[in-house]
Coordinates of C-alpha atoms and ligand atoms in Angstrom, one line a residue:
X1 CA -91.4 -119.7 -6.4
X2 CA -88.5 -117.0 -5.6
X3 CA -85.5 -117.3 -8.3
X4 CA -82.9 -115.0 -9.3
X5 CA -80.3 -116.2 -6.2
X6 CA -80.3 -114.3 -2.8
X7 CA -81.7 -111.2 -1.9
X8 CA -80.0 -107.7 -2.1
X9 CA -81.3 -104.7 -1.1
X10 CA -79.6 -100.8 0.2
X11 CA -82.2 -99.2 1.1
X12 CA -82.6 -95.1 0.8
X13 CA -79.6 -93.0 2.5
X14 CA -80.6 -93.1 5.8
X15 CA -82.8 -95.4 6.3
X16 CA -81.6 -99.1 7.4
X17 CA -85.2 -100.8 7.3
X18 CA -88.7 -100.6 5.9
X19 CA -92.1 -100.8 6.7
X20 CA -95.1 -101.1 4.5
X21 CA -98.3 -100.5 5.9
X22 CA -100.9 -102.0 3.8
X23 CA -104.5 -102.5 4.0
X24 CA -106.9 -104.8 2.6
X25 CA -110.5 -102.9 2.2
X26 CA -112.6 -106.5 2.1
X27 CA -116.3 -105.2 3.0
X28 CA -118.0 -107.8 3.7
X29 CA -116.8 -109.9 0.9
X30 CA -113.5 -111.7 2.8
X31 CA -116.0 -113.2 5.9
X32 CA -119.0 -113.8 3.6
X33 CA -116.9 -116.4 1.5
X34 CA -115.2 -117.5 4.8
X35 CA -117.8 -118.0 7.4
X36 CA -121.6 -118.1 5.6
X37 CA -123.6 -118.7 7.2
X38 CA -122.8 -117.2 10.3
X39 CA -124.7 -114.0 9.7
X40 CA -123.7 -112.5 12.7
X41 CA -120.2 -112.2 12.3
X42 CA -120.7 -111.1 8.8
X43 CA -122.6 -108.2 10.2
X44 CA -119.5 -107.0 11.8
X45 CA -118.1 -106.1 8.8
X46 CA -120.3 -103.6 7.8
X47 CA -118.4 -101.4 10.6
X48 CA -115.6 -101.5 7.3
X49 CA -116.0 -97.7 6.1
X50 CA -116.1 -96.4 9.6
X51 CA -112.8 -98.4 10.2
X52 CA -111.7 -96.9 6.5
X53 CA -112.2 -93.3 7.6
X54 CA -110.1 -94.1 11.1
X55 CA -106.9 -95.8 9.3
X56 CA -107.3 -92.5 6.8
X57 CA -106.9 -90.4 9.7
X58 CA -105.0 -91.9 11.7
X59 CA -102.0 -92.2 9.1
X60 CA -102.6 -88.6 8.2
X61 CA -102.2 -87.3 11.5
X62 CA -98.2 -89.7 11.4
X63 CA -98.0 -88.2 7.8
X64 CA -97.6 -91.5 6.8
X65 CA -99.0 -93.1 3.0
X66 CA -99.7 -96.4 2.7
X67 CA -101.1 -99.0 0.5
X68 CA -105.0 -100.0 0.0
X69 CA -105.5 -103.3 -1.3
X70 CA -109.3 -103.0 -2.7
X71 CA -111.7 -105.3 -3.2
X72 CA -113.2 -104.1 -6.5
X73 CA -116.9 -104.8 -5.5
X74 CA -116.2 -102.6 -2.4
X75 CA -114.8 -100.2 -4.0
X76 CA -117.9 -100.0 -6.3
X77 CA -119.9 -99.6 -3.4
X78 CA -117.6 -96.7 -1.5
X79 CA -115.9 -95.0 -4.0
X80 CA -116.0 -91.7 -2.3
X81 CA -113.4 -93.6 0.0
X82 CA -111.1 -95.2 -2.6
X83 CA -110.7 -91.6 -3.7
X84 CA -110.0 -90.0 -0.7
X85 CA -107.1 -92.8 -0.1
X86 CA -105.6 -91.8 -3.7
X87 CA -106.1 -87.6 -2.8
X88 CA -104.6 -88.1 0.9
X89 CA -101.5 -89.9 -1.2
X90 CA -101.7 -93.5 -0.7
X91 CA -101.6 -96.3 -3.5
X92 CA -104.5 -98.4 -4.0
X93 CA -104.1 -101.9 -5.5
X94 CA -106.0 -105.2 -6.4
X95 CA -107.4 -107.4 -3.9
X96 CA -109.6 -109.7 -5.9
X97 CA -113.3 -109.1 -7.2
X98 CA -114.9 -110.2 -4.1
X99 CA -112.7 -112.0 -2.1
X100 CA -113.2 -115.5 -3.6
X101 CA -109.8 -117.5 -2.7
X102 CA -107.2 -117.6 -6.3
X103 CA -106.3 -121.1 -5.4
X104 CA -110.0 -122.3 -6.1
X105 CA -110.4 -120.2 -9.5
X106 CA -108.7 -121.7 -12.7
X107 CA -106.1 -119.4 -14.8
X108 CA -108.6 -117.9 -17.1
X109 CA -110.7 -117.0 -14.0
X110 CA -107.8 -115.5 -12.1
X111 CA -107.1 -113.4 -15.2
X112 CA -110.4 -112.2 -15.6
X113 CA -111.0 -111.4 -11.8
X114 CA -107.1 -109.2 -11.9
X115 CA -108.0 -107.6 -14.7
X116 CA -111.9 -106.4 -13.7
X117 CA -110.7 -105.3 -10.2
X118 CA -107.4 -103.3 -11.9
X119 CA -110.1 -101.6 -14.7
X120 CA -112.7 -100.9 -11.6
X121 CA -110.1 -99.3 -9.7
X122 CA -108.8 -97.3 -12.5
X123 CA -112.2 -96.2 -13.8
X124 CA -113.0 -94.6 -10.1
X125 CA -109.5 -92.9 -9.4
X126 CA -108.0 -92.4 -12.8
X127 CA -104.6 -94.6 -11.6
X128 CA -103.4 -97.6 -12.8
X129 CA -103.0 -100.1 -9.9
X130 CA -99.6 -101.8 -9.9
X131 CA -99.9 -104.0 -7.0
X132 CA -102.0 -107.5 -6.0
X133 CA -102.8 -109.5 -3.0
X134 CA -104.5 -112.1 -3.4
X135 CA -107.4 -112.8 -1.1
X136 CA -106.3 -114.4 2.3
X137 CA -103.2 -115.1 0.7
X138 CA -104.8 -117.9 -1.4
X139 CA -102.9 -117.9 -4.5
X140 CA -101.4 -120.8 -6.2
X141 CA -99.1 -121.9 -9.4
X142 CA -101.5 -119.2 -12.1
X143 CA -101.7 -116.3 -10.1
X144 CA -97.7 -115.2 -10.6
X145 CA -97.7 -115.7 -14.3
X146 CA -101.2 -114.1 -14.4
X147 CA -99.9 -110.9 -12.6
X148 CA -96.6 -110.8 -14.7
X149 CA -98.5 -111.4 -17.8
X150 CA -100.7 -108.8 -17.1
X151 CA -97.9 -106.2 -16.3
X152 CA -98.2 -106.0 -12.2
X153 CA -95.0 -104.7 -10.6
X154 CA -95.7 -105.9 -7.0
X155 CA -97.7 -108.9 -5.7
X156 CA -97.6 -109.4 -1.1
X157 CA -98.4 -113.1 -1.1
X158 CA -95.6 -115.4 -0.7
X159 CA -94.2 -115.2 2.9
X160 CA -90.4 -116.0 1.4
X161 CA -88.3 -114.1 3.9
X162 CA -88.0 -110.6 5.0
X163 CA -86.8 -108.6 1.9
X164 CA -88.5 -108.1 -1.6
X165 CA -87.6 -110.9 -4.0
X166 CA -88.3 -111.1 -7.9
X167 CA -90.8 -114.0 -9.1
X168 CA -90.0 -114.4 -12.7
X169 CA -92.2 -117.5 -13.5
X170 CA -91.6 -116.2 -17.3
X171 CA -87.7 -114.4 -17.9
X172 CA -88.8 -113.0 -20.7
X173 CA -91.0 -110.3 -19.1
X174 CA -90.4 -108.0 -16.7
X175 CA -90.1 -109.3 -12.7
X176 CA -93.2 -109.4 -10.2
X177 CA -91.5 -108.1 -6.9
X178 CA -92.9 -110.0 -4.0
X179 CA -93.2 -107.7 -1.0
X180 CA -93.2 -110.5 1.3
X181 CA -96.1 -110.7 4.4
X182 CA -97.1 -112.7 7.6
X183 CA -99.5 -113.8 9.2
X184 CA -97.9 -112.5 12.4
X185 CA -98.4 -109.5 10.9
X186 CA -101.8 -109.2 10.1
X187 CA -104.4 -107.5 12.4
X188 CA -106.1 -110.7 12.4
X189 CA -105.0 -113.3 14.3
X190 CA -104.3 -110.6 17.1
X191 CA -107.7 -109.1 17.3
X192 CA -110.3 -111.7 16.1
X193 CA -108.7 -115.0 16.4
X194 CA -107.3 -114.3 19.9
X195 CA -108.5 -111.4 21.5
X196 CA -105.4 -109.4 22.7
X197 CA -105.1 -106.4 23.8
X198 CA -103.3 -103.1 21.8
X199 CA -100.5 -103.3 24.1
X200 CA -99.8 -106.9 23.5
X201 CA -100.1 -106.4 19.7
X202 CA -97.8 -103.1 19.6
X203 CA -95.3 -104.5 21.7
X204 CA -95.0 -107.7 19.2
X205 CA -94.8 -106.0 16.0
X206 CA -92.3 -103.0 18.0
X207 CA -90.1 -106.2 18.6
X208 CA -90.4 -107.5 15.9
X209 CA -89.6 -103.8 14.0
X210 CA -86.5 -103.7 16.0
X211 CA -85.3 -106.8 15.2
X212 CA -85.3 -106.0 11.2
X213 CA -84.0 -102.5 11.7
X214 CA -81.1 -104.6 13.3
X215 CA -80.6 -106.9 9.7
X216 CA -81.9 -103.8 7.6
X217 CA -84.5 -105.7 6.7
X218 CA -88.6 -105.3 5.7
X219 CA -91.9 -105.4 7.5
X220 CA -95.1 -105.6 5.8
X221 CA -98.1 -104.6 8.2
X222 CA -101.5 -106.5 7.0
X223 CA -104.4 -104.4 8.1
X224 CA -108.4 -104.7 8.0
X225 CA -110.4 -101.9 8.3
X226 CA -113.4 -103.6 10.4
X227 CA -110.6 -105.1 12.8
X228 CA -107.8 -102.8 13.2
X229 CA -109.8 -99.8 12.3
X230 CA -111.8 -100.1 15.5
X231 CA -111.0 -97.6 18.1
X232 CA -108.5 -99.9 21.0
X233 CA -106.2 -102.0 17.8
X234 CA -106.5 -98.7 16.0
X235 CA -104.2 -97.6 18.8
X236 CA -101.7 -100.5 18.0
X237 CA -101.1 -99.3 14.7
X238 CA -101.0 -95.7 15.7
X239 CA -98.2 -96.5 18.5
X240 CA -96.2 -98.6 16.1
X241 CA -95.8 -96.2 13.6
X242 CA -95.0 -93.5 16.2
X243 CA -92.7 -95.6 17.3
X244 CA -91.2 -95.9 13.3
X245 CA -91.6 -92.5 13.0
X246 CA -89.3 -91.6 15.7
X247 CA -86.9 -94.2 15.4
X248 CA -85.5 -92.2 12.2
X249 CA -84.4 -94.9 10.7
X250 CA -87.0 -96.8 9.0
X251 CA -88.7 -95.8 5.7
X252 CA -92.2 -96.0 5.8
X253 CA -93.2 -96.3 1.9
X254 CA -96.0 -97.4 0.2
X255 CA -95.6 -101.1 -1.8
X256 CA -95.2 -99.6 -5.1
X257 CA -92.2 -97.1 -4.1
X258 CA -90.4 -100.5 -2.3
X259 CA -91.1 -102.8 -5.5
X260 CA -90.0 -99.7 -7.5
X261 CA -86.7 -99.5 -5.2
X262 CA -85.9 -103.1 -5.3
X263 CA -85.9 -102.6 -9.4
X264 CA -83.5 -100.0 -9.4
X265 CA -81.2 -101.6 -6.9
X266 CA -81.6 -104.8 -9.1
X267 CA -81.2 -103.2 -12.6
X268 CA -84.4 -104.0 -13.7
X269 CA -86.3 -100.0 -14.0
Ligands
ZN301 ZN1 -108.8 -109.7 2.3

């Protein structure tokens, strides 16, 4: 799906790499649809707005602003938390109504859910979100065009390297910027599919950090409140980002200020 030629990105005096941390607030939505009926690891997620309140703190205490992709049922439920995420700084995006996989909805039911999350959020904080992910990174052919029809500046879907990239599935309208993710880094397959430790887990993503800061290059850090919010993984992230932090040379940015940088370096503001 990524056009427009190779990738080209300086990033901000200073800085020669990037790191997004974003997390996805799913409630209990994301394992519902997943695993029914297995009502006992459903009931884990209901430790999601004590794992909230510990990734709030945690990237207060590195001064450190990230981006909360909301799921807009959750949010309805908590909304005392989605505005404490915008009043501490951070961007809050779309992450689906409830967590139902894009690839499985047609185009006029993508639309629909986008646009009902984006007026949700909006209606509780008073801020337009700008940014998508789509619900375990099950998107397909619609959701693009969807997101760029409906004006979205930043989707973190499609894994297609390790810089931002336009998809421009129409050329007529402004650019989606894909903040590209992975699955190797995502809280998920560290502390739920394989139980590793927080050591293991920050010393993966630190080498893999180091290794970008060495192209100049982007990481974008996939986060669940009911995983890596708990108190050992919450450790992980909290090293990591010291570790950022002191490095110097990385710019720790929310998803909207990268998408917005990648337009200005790209002519397209
Ligand atoms: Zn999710």
């Amino acid at each position: 799906m990524s056009d427009g030629g190779p990738p080209s990105i300086s990033w901000p005096a200073g800085y020669r790499a990037a790191l997004c941390v974003s997390i996805d607030v799913d409630g209990h939505y994301g394992e519902t649809n997943a695993r029914t009926p297995d009502a006992f690891w459903i009931h884990q997620t209901a430790y999601d707005p004590t794992g909230t309140e510990r990734l709030l703190g945690l990237l207060a205490d590195v001064d450190v602003t990230g981006s909360f992709c909301w799921v807009g049922r959750v949010a309805e439920e908590r909304p005392d938390l989605v505005r404490r995420a915008i009043a501490e700084g951070h961007e809050v995006a779309c992450h689906s109504w409830d967590h139902h996989a894009y690839n499985g909805l047609s185009r006029d039911e993508q639309r629909t859910d986008v646009a009902r999350t984006r007026e949700t959020l909006t209606r509780i904080t008073g801020v337009v979100p700008t940014g998508h992910k789509s619900p375990g990174w099950r998107y397909d052919d619609h959701t693009f065009p969807v997101l760029q029809e409906l004006g979205f500046a930043w989707a973190m879907d499609e894994p297609g390297g390790d810089l931002p990239y336009a998809t421009s599935p129409d050329p007529t309208r402004p650019p989606l910027v894909q903040l590209p993710p992975s699955w190797l880094y995502d809280d998920y397959p560290f502390f739920v599919d394989r139980l590793l430790t927080p050591q293991q887990a920050y010393e993966f993503w630190r080498e893999d950090l180091d290794q970008l800061r060495a192209e100049g290059k982007l990481m974008c850090l996939t986060l669940h409140p009911f995983v890596a919010g708990r108190p050992g993984p919450s450790r992980a992230v909290a090293r990591l980002l010291d570790y950022a932090v002191d490095a110097g040379d990385v710019w720790i940015a929310r998803a909207d200020a990268i998408a917005g940088w990648w337009r200005e370096q790209n002519g397209q503001s």
